Tab-separated table of C-alpha atoms in Angstrom:
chain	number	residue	atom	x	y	z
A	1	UNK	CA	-17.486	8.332	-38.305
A	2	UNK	CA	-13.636	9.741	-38.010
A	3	UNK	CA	-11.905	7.378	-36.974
A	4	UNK	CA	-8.583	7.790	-34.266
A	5	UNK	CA	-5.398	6.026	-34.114
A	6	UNK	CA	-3.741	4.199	-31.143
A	7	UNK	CA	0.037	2.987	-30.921
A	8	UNK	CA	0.922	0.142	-28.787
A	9	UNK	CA	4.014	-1.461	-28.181
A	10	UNK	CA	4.417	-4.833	-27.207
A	11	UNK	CA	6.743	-7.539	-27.417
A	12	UNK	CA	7.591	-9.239	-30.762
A	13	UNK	CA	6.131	-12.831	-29.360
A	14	UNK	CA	2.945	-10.999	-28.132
A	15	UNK	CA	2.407	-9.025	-31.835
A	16	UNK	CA	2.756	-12.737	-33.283
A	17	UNK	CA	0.084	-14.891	-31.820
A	18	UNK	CA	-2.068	-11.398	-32.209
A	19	UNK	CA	-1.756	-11.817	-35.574
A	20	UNK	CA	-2.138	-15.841	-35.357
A	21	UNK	CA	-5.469	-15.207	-33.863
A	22	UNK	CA	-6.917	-12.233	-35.901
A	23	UNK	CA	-6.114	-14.447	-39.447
A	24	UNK	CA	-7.957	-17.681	-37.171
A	25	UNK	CA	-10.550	-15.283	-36.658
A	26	UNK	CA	-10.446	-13.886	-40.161
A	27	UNK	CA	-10.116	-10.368	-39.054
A	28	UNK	CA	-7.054	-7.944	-39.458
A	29	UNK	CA	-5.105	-7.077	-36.634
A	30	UNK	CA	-6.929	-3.946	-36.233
A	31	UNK	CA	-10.166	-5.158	-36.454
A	32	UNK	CA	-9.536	-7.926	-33.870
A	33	UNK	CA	-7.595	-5.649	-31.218
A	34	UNK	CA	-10.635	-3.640	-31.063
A	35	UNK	CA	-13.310	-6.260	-31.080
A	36	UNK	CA	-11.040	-7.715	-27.691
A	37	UNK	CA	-11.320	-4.348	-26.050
A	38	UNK	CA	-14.823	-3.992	-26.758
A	39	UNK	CA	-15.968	-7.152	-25.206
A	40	UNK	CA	-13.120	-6.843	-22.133
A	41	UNK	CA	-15.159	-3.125	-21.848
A	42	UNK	CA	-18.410	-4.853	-21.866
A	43	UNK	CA	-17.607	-7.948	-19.980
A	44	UNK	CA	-16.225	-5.041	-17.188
A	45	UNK	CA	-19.582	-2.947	-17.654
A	46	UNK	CA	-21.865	-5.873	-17.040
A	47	UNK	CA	-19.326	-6.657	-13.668
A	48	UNK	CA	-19.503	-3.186	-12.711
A	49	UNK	CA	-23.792	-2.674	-13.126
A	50	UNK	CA	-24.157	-6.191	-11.425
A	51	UNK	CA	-22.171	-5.333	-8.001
A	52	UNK	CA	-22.998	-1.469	-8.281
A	53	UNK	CA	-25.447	-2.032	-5.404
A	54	UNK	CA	-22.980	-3.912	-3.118
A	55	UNK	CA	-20.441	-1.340	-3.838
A	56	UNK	CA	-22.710	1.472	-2.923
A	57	UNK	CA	-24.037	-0.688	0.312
A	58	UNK	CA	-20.184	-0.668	1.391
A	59	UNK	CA	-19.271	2.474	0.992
A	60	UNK	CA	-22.223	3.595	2.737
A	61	UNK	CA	-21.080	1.409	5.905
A	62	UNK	CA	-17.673	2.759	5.620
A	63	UNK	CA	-18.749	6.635	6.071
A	64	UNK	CA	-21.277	5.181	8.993
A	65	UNK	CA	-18.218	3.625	10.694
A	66	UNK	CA	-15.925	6.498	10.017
A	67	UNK	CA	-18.473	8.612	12.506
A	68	UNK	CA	-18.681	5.980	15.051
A	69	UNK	CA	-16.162	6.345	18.272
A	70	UNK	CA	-14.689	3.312	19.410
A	71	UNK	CA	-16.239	2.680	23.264
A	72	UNK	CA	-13.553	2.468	25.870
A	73	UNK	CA	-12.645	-1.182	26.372
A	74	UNK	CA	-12.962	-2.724	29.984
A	75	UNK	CA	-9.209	-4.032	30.804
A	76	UNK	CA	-8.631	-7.286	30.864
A	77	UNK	CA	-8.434	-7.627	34.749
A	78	UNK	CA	-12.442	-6.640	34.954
A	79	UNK	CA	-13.687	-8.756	32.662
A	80	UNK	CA	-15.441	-11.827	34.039
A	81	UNK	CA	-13.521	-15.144	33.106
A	82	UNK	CA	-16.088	-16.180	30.522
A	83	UNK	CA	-15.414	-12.730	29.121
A	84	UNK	CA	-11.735	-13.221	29.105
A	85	UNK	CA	-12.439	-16.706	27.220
A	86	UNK	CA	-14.451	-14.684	24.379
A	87	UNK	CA	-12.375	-12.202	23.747
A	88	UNK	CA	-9.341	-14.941	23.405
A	89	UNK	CA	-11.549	-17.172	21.248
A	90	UNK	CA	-11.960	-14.131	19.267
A	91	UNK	CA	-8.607	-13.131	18.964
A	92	UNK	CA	-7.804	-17.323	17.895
A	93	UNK	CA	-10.223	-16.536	14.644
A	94	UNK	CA	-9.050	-13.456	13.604
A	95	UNK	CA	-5.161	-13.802	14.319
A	96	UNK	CA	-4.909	-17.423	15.367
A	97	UNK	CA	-4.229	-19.635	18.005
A	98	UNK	CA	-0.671	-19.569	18.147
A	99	UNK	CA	-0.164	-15.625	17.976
A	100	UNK	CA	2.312	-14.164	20.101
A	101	UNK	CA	1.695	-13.530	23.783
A	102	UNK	CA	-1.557	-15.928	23.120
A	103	UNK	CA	-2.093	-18.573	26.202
A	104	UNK	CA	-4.654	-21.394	26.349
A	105	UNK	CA	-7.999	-20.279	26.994
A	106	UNK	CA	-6.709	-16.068	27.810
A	107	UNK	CA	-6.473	-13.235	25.463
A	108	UNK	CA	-3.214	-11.710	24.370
């Protein structure tokens, strides 16, 4: 097999404990650099093939909600008041309670 060559730089402190850790693991520098990047690759692969059906479940709900039209929201003034306390209990999770503009118990 032909085999390629790959220059890195790196700082002097880095290329040290490289070499510390290839002659603990009784491998030459070249050896262990590559060994590394084969099991980061793998480790990656395995990551990749395990969530490749959540990935493709979310980006399936993204192009659905790209076509999707917001609906026209009913202002604030015809909501009911147990409406008006939903929509500010709402707003308390996703931005907080003490938001600007927020009052007790009404929406911003």
């Amino acid at each position: 097999m032909a085999k390629s060559r790959i220059t890195i730089s790196l700082d002097e402190d880095q290329a040290d404990r490289i070499r510390r850790h290839a002659e603990r693991a009784g491998l030459d520098v070249s050896a262990y650099l590559v060994h590394a990047a084969t099991r980061q690759m793998a480790e990656t692969e395995a990551i990749e093939d395990q969530f490749a059906g959540v990935d493709a479940t979310i980006a399936a709900a993204e192009a659905e909600a790209a076509g999707i039209l917001p609906e026209a929201a009913a202002p604030l003034d015809e909501l009911t008041e147990h409406e008006r306390r939903e929509v500010a209990a709402a707003l308390d999770l996703v931005y907080g309670p003490d938001r600007p503009g927020a009052r007790s118990g009404e929406a911003a």
